[in-house]
Short mmCIF file of C-alpha atoms in Angstrom, two decimals:
data_model
loop_
_atom_site.label_atom_id
_atom_site.label_comp_id
_atom_site.label_asym_id
_atom_site.label_seq_id
_atom_site.Cartn_x
_atom_site.Cartn_y
_atom_site.Cartn_z
CA MET I 1 30.67 98.65 135.40
CA ARG I 2 32.84 95.80 135.27
CA GLN I 3 34.98 96.34 132.04
CA ASN I 4 37.92 94.91 131.31
CA GLY I 5 38.59 94.05 135.02
CA ARG I 6 38.01 97.66 135.63
CA THR I 7 35.41 99.39 137.28
CA ILE I 8 34.10 102.24 135.98
CA ARG I 9 31.54 105.58 137.65
CA THR I 10 30.97 108.64 136.30
CA TRP I 11 29.50 111.51 138.35
CA THR I 12 29.54 115.25 138.40
CA ALA I 13 30.27 118.21 140.27
CA LEU I 14 27.48 120.83 140.23
CA LEU I 15 29.03 124.05 140.42
CA ALA I 16 25.79 126.61 139.75
CA LEU I 17 27.38 114.36 130.29
CA ALA I 18 30.03 113.18 127.57
CA ALA I 19 27.98 112.00 124.26
CA LEU I 20 29.23 111.17 121.63
CA ALA I 21 28.60 111.86 117.70
CA PRO I 22 25.51 109.58 116.93
CA ALA I 23 27.37 106.87 115.63
CA THR I 24 26.82 104.00 113.02
CA VAL I 25 28.19 100.02 113.34
CA ARG I 26 30.62 98.14 110.83
CA ALA I 27 29.55 94.28 109.98
CA GLY I 28 32.65 93.71 112.72
CA GLY I 29 31.11 95.32 115.82
CA LYS I 30 33.10 98.75 116.39
CA PRO I 31 30.85 101.39 116.48
CA GLN I 32 32.13 104.89 114.16
CA THR I 33 31.63 107.80 114.50
CA ALA I 34 29.15 109.92 112.43
CA ARG I 35 31.53 112.52 110.15
CA VAL I 36 31.05 116.22 109.17
CA PRO I 37 28.54 116.39 106.57
CA ASP I 38 30.71 117.97 103.15
CA ASP I 39 28.75 121.38 103.46
CA GLY I 40 29.93 121.36 106.87
CA ARG I 41 25.77 121.63 108.28
CA ILE I 42 25.56 119.75 111.38
CA THR I 43 21.87 118.43 112.39
CA ILE I 44 21.10 117.26 115.61
CA ARG I 45 17.70 115.96 116.81
CA ASP I 46 16.29 115.47 119.73
CA TRP I 47 13.38 112.40 120.01
CA GLY I 48 13.43 112.32 123.67
CA CYS I 49 11.38 113.73 126.28
CA ARG I 50 13.40 116.95 128.21
CA ASP I 51 15.89 119.00 126.90
CA TRP I 52 19.52 117.70 125.67
CA GLY I 53 22.58 118.97 126.83
CA PRO I 54 24.89 120.90 126.71
CA GLU I 55 27.31 118.05 126.66
CA PRO I 56 30.64 117.52 124.41
CA VAL I 57 29.68 115.58 120.91
CA ARG I 58 32.68 114.89 119.09
CA TYR I 59 32.54 114.48 114.77
CA ALA I 60 35.21 113.13 112.55
CA LEU I 61 36.39 115.38 110.06
CA ASP I 62 37.78 115.12 106.79
CA GLU I 63 40.53 117.59 106.51
CA ARG I 64 41.44 118.37 103.85
CA ARG I 65 38.12 119.93 102.94
CA PHE I 66 37.56 121.42 106.34
CA ARG I 67 41.35 122.68 106.94
CA PRO I 68 42.51 123.29 110.83
CA GLY I 69 43.31 126.75 111.52
CA ARG I 70 40.76 128.54 109.19
CA LEU I 71 37.61 127.79 109.83
CA VAL I 72 34.78 129.31 112.54
CA LEU I 73 32.12 127.33 113.67
CA THR I 74 28.54 129.00 113.89
CA GLY I 75 25.91 127.77 116.39
CA PRO I 76 22.23 127.75 116.01
CA ASP I 77 21.99 131.25 116.63
CA GLY I 78 24.44 132.05 114.22
CA GLN I 79 27.14 132.91 116.84
CA ALA I 80 30.29 131.51 116.78
CA VAL I 81 30.82 128.48 118.84
CA PRO I 82 34.23 127.20 119.60
CA PHE I 83 35.77 124.17 119.32
CA GLN I 84 38.46 122.18 118.70
CA ILE I 85 40.09 119.15 116.38
CA GLU I 86 42.05 116.47 118.06
CA ASP I 87 43.02 113.43 115.91
CA GLY I 88 40.74 113.84 113.04
CA HIS I 89 37.94 115.00 114.81
CA LEU I 90 35.75 118.20 115.18
CA LEU I 91 35.07 119.08 119.65
CA PHE I 92 32.76 121.09 120.98
CA ALA I 93 29.82 121.54 123.19
CA ALA I 94 26.19 121.24 121.81
CA SER I 95 22.51 121.62 123.42
CA VAL I 96 19.15 120.73 121.49
CA PRO I 97 15.61 121.21 123.20
CA LYS I 98 13.18 118.78 123.45
CA GLY I 99 11.75 117.40 120.66
CA GLU I 100 13.72 120.07 118.28
CA ALA I 101 16.44 120.11 115.90
CA ALA I 102 19.78 122.54 116.03
CA THR I 103 22.42 122.88 113.28
CA TRP I 104 25.63 124.39 113.60
CA GLU I 105 27.61 124.98 110.74
CA LEU I 106 31.47 124.73 109.97
CA LYS I 107 32.73 126.70 107.76
CA ALA I 108 36.37 128.75 105.79
CA SER I 109 37.54 131.99 107.71
CA PRO I 110 40.30 134.15 107.42
CA ILE I 111 41.27 133.27 110.51
CA ASP I 112 40.97 131.00 113.18
CA ARG I 113 38.11 131.04 115.59
CA SER I 114 38.31 128.08 117.10
CA ALA I 115 38.16 129.61 120.33
CA ALA I 116 35.33 132.62 119.66
CA ASN I 117 33.31 133.17 123.13
CA THR I 118 35.49 130.56 124.63
CA THR I 119 35.14 130.66 128.52
CA LEU I 120 37.34 128.09 129.80
CA VAL I 121 40.02 129.51 132.06
CA TYR I 122 43.26 126.33 132.66
CA GLY I 123 46.67 126.59 133.45
CA LEU I 124 49.09 126.28 136.20
CA ASN I 125 48.98 129.21 138.57
CA ARG I 126 51.97 129.78 140.99
CA ASP I 127 51.61 125.76 142.49
CA ARG I 128 47.89 125.04 141.01
CA TYR I 129 46.79 124.22 137.59
CA LEU I 130 43.63 126.26 137.79
CA LEU I 131 40.20 124.75 135.71
CA GLY I 132 37.02 126.56 134.95
CA ASN I 133 34.26 128.17 133.11
CA GLU I 134 31.68 130.74 133.20
CA PHE I 135 30.24 128.98 136.35
CA PHE I 136 32.65 127.73 138.67
CA ARG I 137 37.06 127.28 139.08
CA LEU I 138 38.76 124.01 140.20
CA GLN I 139 42.21 123.37 141.74
CA LEU I 140 44.01 120.85 141.15
CA PRO I 141 47.75 119.71 141.93
CA PRO I 142 50.78 120.84 139.82
CA PRO I 143 51.38 118.42 137.03
CA THR I 144 53.51 116.15 137.71
CA GLY I 145 55.21 112.61 137.73
CA VAL I 146 56.84 110.15 140.52
CA GLU I 147 58.06 107.09 141.30
CA LEU I 148 58.05 106.37 144.65
CA ARG I 149 61.00 104.00 145.45
CA THR I 150 59.21 103.78 149.44
CA PRO I 151 55.80 103.35 148.89
CA LYS I 152 53.59 105.90 150.14
CA PRO I 153 50.02 105.03 151.77
CA ALA I 154 47.54 107.37 149.75
CA SER I 155 45.92 109.05 152.27
CA GLU I 156 49.24 110.70 152.15
CA VAL I 157 49.30 111.03 148.40
CA PRO I 158 48.05 114.23 146.21
CA PRO I 159 44.18 113.72 145.88
CA PRO I 160 42.90 113.83 141.86
CA LEU I 161 41.11 117.74 142.77
CA LEU I 162 42.11 119.60 145.74
CA ARG I 163 39.43 122.55 145.82
CA TRP I 164 36.32 123.93 144.07
CA ARG I 165 33.99 127.54 144.01
CA ALA I 166 30.72 128.44 142.09
CA ALA I 167 30.75 131.48 140.65
CA GLY I 168 30.16 134.05 143.75
CA SER I 169 31.27 131.96 146.49
CA ASP I 170 34.67 131.45 147.98
CA TRP I 171 36.71 128.45 147.74
CA MET I 172 35.55 125.30 149.74
CA GLY I 173 35.65 121.51 149.90
CA GLY I 174 38.58 119.13 149.31
CA ALA I 175 39.38 116.08 148.37
CA ARG I 176 41.56 112.56 149.85
CA PHE I 177 42.20 109.62 150.02
CA ALA I 178 40.44 107.59 152.94
CA THR I 179 43.00 104.41 152.79
CA ASP I 180 46.50 103.74 153.59
CA ARG I 181 47.00 101.38 150.81
CA PRO I 182 50.10 101.97 149.30
CA VAL I 183 50.94 103.75 146.40
CA THR I 184 54.14 102.89 144.31
CA SER I 185 53.63 105.82 141.53
CA TYR I 186 51.39 108.50 140.62
CA ARG I 187 51.21 110.95 137.41
CA LEU I 188 48.63 113.84 137.07
CA HIS I 189 48.53 115.76 134.03
CA ALA I 190 46.21 117.79 131.47
CA VAL I 191 44.91 115.26 128.58
CA ARG I 192 43.46 117.86 126.58
CA GLU I 193 43.18 121.74 126.57
CA GLY I 194 41.58 123.59 124.07
CA PRO I 195 38.56 126.01 123.69
CA ALA I 196 35.81 123.61 123.90
CA CYS I 197 37.35 120.92 126.55
CA VAL I 198 40.12 120.40 128.68
CA THR I 199 40.49 116.88 130.59
CA TRP I 200 42.67 116.95 133.81
CA GLU I 201 44.16 112.93 134.61
CA ALA I 202 45.29 111.49 137.90
CA SER I 203 46.41 108.22 138.03
CA TYR I 204 47.71 106.17 141.00
CA ALA I 205 49.53 102.77 141.00
CA PHE I 206 49.75 100.72 144.20
CA GLU I 207 51.12 98.11 145.59
CA GLY I 208 50.55 95.08 144.49
CA GLY I 209 49.21 96.35 140.77
CA GLY I 210 46.29 98.06 141.94
CA ARG I 211 45.71 101.26 139.72
CA TYR I 212 43.16 104.18 140.55
CA LEU I 213 42.74 106.65 137.20
CA CYS I 214 40.06 109.86 138.02
CA ARG I 215 39.14 112.22 134.16
CA ILE I 216 37.46 115.60 134.46
CA SER I 217 36.70 117.27 132.02
CA VAL I 218 35.41 120.85 131.71
CA SER I 219 33.47 122.53 128.60
CA PRO I 220 32.00 126.09 128.71
CA GLY I 221 28.87 126.34 129.06
CA MET I 222 28.21 123.24 130.97
CA PRO I 223 27.81 124.07 135.18
CA LEU I 224 29.41 120.95 136.45
CA ALA I 225 32.75 119.00 135.84
CA VAL I 226 31.77 115.28 134.55
CA VAL I 227 34.70 113.21 136.72
CA SER I 228 35.08 109.81 135.91
CA GLU I 229 37.51 106.94 138.08
CA GLU I 230 38.16 103.49 136.71
CA PHE I 231 39.87 101.96 139.59
CA ASP I 232 40.98 98.12 139.81
CA LEU I 233 42.49 96.99 143.16
CA GLY I 234 43.51 93.67 142.10
CA GLU I 235 41.04 91.95 144.74
CA ILE I 236 37.66 91.78 146.13
CA THR I 237 37.91 94.43 149.26
CA GLU I 238 35.86 94.90 152.69
CA GLY I 239 34.41 97.96 150.73
CA ASP I 240 36.19 100.41 153.50
CA GLU I 241 38.64 102.39 151.06
CA PHE I 242 37.75 105.78 149.20
CA LEU I 243 38.15 108.62 147.35
CA VAL I 244 36.30 111.38 149.83
CA LEU I 245 34.61 114.92 149.17
CA GLU I 246 34.46 117.11 151.49
CA LEU I 247 31.44 119.48 149.59
CA HIS I 248 31.73 122.00 151.21
CA ARG I 249 34.27 122.80 153.57
CA GLY I 250 35.18 126.37 154.81
CA TRP I 251 31.96 127.44 153.19
CA GLN I 252 28.55 128.11 155.28
CA PRO I 253 25.68 126.43 153.64
CA GLN I 254 22.15 127.19 154.23
CA GLN I 255 19.76 124.65 152.73
CA VAL I 256 19.82 121.38 151.28
CA PHE I 257 18.72 119.53 148.39
CA THR I 258 17.97 115.63 148.41
CA PHE I 259 16.22 112.70 146.22
CA GLY I 260 17.44 110.09 148.86
CA HIS I 261 17.43 106.81 147.51
CA LYS I 262 13.05 106.21 147.04
CA GLY I 263 14.77 107.22 143.85
CA GLU I 264 14.52 103.36 142.20
CA GLN I 265 10.22 104.49 142.05
CA PRO I 266 9.32 104.77 138.69
CA GLY I 267 8.62 108.39 137.39
CA TRP I 268 9.99 111.60 138.67
CA PRO I 269 10.86 111.57 142.24
CA PRO I 270 10.48 115.13 143.93
CA GLN I 271 13.47 117.71 145.15
CA ALA I 272 13.63 117.68 148.85
CA GLU I 273 14.09 121.12 150.02
CA GLU I 274 14.82 121.79 153.86
CA LYS I 275 16.73 123.90 156.25
CA LEU I 276 20.49 122.42 156.28
CA GLY I 277 20.49 122.91 160.26
CA PRO I 278 17.21 120.71 161.38
CA TYR I 279 17.87 118.51 158.01
CA LEU I 280 21.21 117.79 160.03
CA GLU I 281 19.24 116.92 163.81
CA ASN I 282 16.76 114.70 162.08
CA LYS I 283 19.08 112.61 160.30
CA ARG I 284 21.16 112.56 163.21
CA LYS I 285 18.58 111.07 165.01
CA GLU I 286 17.16 109.10 162.81
CA GLY I 287 20.82 107.12 161.80
CA VAL I 288 19.09 107.08 158.09
CA GLY I 289 20.07 103.75 156.06
CA LEU I 290 20.82 101.73 159.29
CA LYS I 291 17.49 100.51 159.90
CA ASP I 292 16.18 99.53 156.60
CA ALA I 293 15.11 95.93 155.50
CA VAL I 294 16.53 94.45 152.66
CA GLY I 295 13.43 92.26 150.85
CA GLY I 296 11.84 92.46 153.90
CA MET I 297 14.67 89.99 155.14
CA GLY I 298 15.63 91.85 158.32
CA THR I 299 18.41 94.34 158.68
CA PRO I 300 21.32 95.10 156.88
CA PRO I 301 25.19 96.36 158.44
CA PRO I 302 25.59 99.75 158.36
CA PRO I 303 28.20 101.29 155.71
CA HIS I 304 31.29 101.35 156.45
CA ALA I 305 31.91 105.29 157.26
CA PRO I 306 35.26 106.63 155.46
CA GLY I 307 36.67 108.57 159.28
CA GLU I 308 35.74 108.89 162.87
CA GLY I 309 33.23 111.21 164.03
CA MET I 310 30.64 110.79 161.23
CA PHE I 311 26.59 109.76 160.69
CA LEU I 312 25.25 108.33 157.84
CA LEU I 313 22.91 111.12 155.86
CA GLU I 314 21.74 109.85 152.35
CA LYS I 315 22.29 106.96 149.86
CA ILE I 316 23.02 108.84 146.38
CA VAL I 317 21.26 106.65 143.25
CA PRO I 318 21.57 108.01 139.29
CA ALA I 319 20.20 111.17 138.58
CA GLY I 320 20.71 110.35 134.52
CA LYS I 321 18.11 108.63 134.38
CA TRP I 322 15.67 110.93 135.52
CA GLY I 323 17.61 113.99 133.12
CA GLY I 324 19.12 117.47 133.44
CA TYR I 325 20.92 118.12 136.61
CA GLN I 326 17.79 116.21 139.54
CA GLY I 327 19.29 113.53 141.61
CA GLY I 328 22.00 113.70 143.96
CA VAL I 329 22.76 116.15 146.68
CA GLN I 330 23.30 119.10 146.63
CA VAL I 331 23.68 122.68 149.91
CA GLY I 332 23.05 126.05 148.60
CA ALA I 333 23.23 129.25 150.22
CA GLY I 334 21.66 133.02 148.46
CA ASP I 335 21.89 131.93 144.18
CA VAL I 336 25.28 129.53 145.31
CA ARG I 337 25.07 125.84 145.01
CA VAL I 338 27.16 123.31 144.79
CA GLY I 339 26.63 119.30 144.84
CA LEU I 340 27.56 115.78 143.50
CA LEU I 341 25.58 113.75 141.54
CA THR I 342 26.02 110.69 140.31
CA LEU I 343 25.39 110.68 135.55
CA HIS I 344 24.99 107.07 134.43
CA VAL I 345 22.94 104.38 135.22
CA GLY I 346 24.87 102.13 134.44
CA SER I 347 27.87 103.47 136.69
CA TRP I 348 25.93 103.45 139.87
CA ARG I 349 25.22 99.46 141.45
CA ARG I 350 23.55 98.91 144.92
CA ALA I 351 27.07 97.29 145.28
CA MET I 352 28.61 100.58 145.08
CA ALA I 353 26.57 102.78 146.05
CA LEU I 354 28.01 106.24 147.30
CA ASN I 355 26.89 107.50 150.52
CA VAL I 356 27.26 111.08 151.74
CA TRP I 357 27.85 111.82 155.33
CA GLN I 358 27.75 114.37 158.51
CA GLN I 359 30.66 115.09 159.46
CA ASP I 360 31.08 118.27 162.61
CA GLY I 361 33.75 120.34 161.23
CA THR I 362 34.08 120.03 157.91
CA GLY I 363 30.65 119.39 156.23
CA LEU I 364 29.29 116.93 154.17
CA VAL I 365 31.52 114.26 152.96
CA ALA I 366 30.53 111.41 150.52
CA ALA I 367 32.62 108.43 150.17
CA LEU I 368 33.46 106.95 146.73
CA PRO I 369 34.65 103.11 146.66
CA ILE I 370 37.41 102.51 144.61
CA GLY I 371 37.17 98.77 145.30
CA VAL I 372 34.78 96.61 144.82
CA ARG I 373 32.93 94.66 148.34
CA ARG I 374 31.59 91.27 148.42
CA ILE I 375 28.67 91.13 148.02
CA ARG I 376 25.91 88.84 150.11
CA TRP I 377 22.58 87.85 149.32
CA TYR I 378 19.40 85.40 149.99
CA LEU I 379 18.47 83.04 147.57
#
């Protein structure tokens, strides 16, 4: 999705949706966040065809009526729910069963109970910023802000995230920039820290005025990290510059779960589960994606590989239109599953396809373009 010259993309790292509260629109067209009712009772009703959430929600808060520091938020089960108040808004993670309604109540408390029952873990741990919940942990670079007198290739500066692990697994994976575009400055820091949500931000400025920004948000009760990217390199590229995610480097999964690029068809696509070894051998022989015709008009050129010694596995399509965490590509062994799925349909177009590759010695590798490439089509 293009917005004010920037390309915006949202995806999730699945390890075991950021939504606003209902909004009204003023006459001038600017949305207005719903307010916490005077009685403190917040009701969310699901009108869709699937369970909704858990996802963070925000409500405008009258701090004269509800005094921060002496509040408790109880959920549909009557138990205290972690929340935080920031910029005059109440923030907490909510979920609603399909076709039902759920109510939360904000009320006075003798003590501050905003952190009650939170599972969030965050903060500097030696030379890493650790972030996670009951389902997973992320290792992020230490907070810093660097102005480079001599620009460095992006491949030589710290990436937005370093490693991750699901509950019950060891540390795995890694991220890196697959481009030598010179970086002139970068900043890594937490922009939000609280018992209901932590958001980490990594921003990079490139020589010539280009920029890349990555935000990673984690909330209690959500088995995934929500990652939002914004990028504008200031020029049309050849589509050969990427943020690369090595999904399970250092850990050996046994199964692979995919939906493939047939997900553009109507209905809920079946999830394919295969043993990883035979799946990789078949893909190596097939050369998937290199022979698919475009509108019956011949064979498209192969996508750019993010490195040497790779072969293409899958073209990921959005998961959000099917609901839940279906979509993308996932690998697993026993009770542990790790994967990547795209979150919102509008954030992903064919021109911004996310491809997954296999690299011997590393495993499954996802290539996320950080530039907008040329689009060629027939009339």
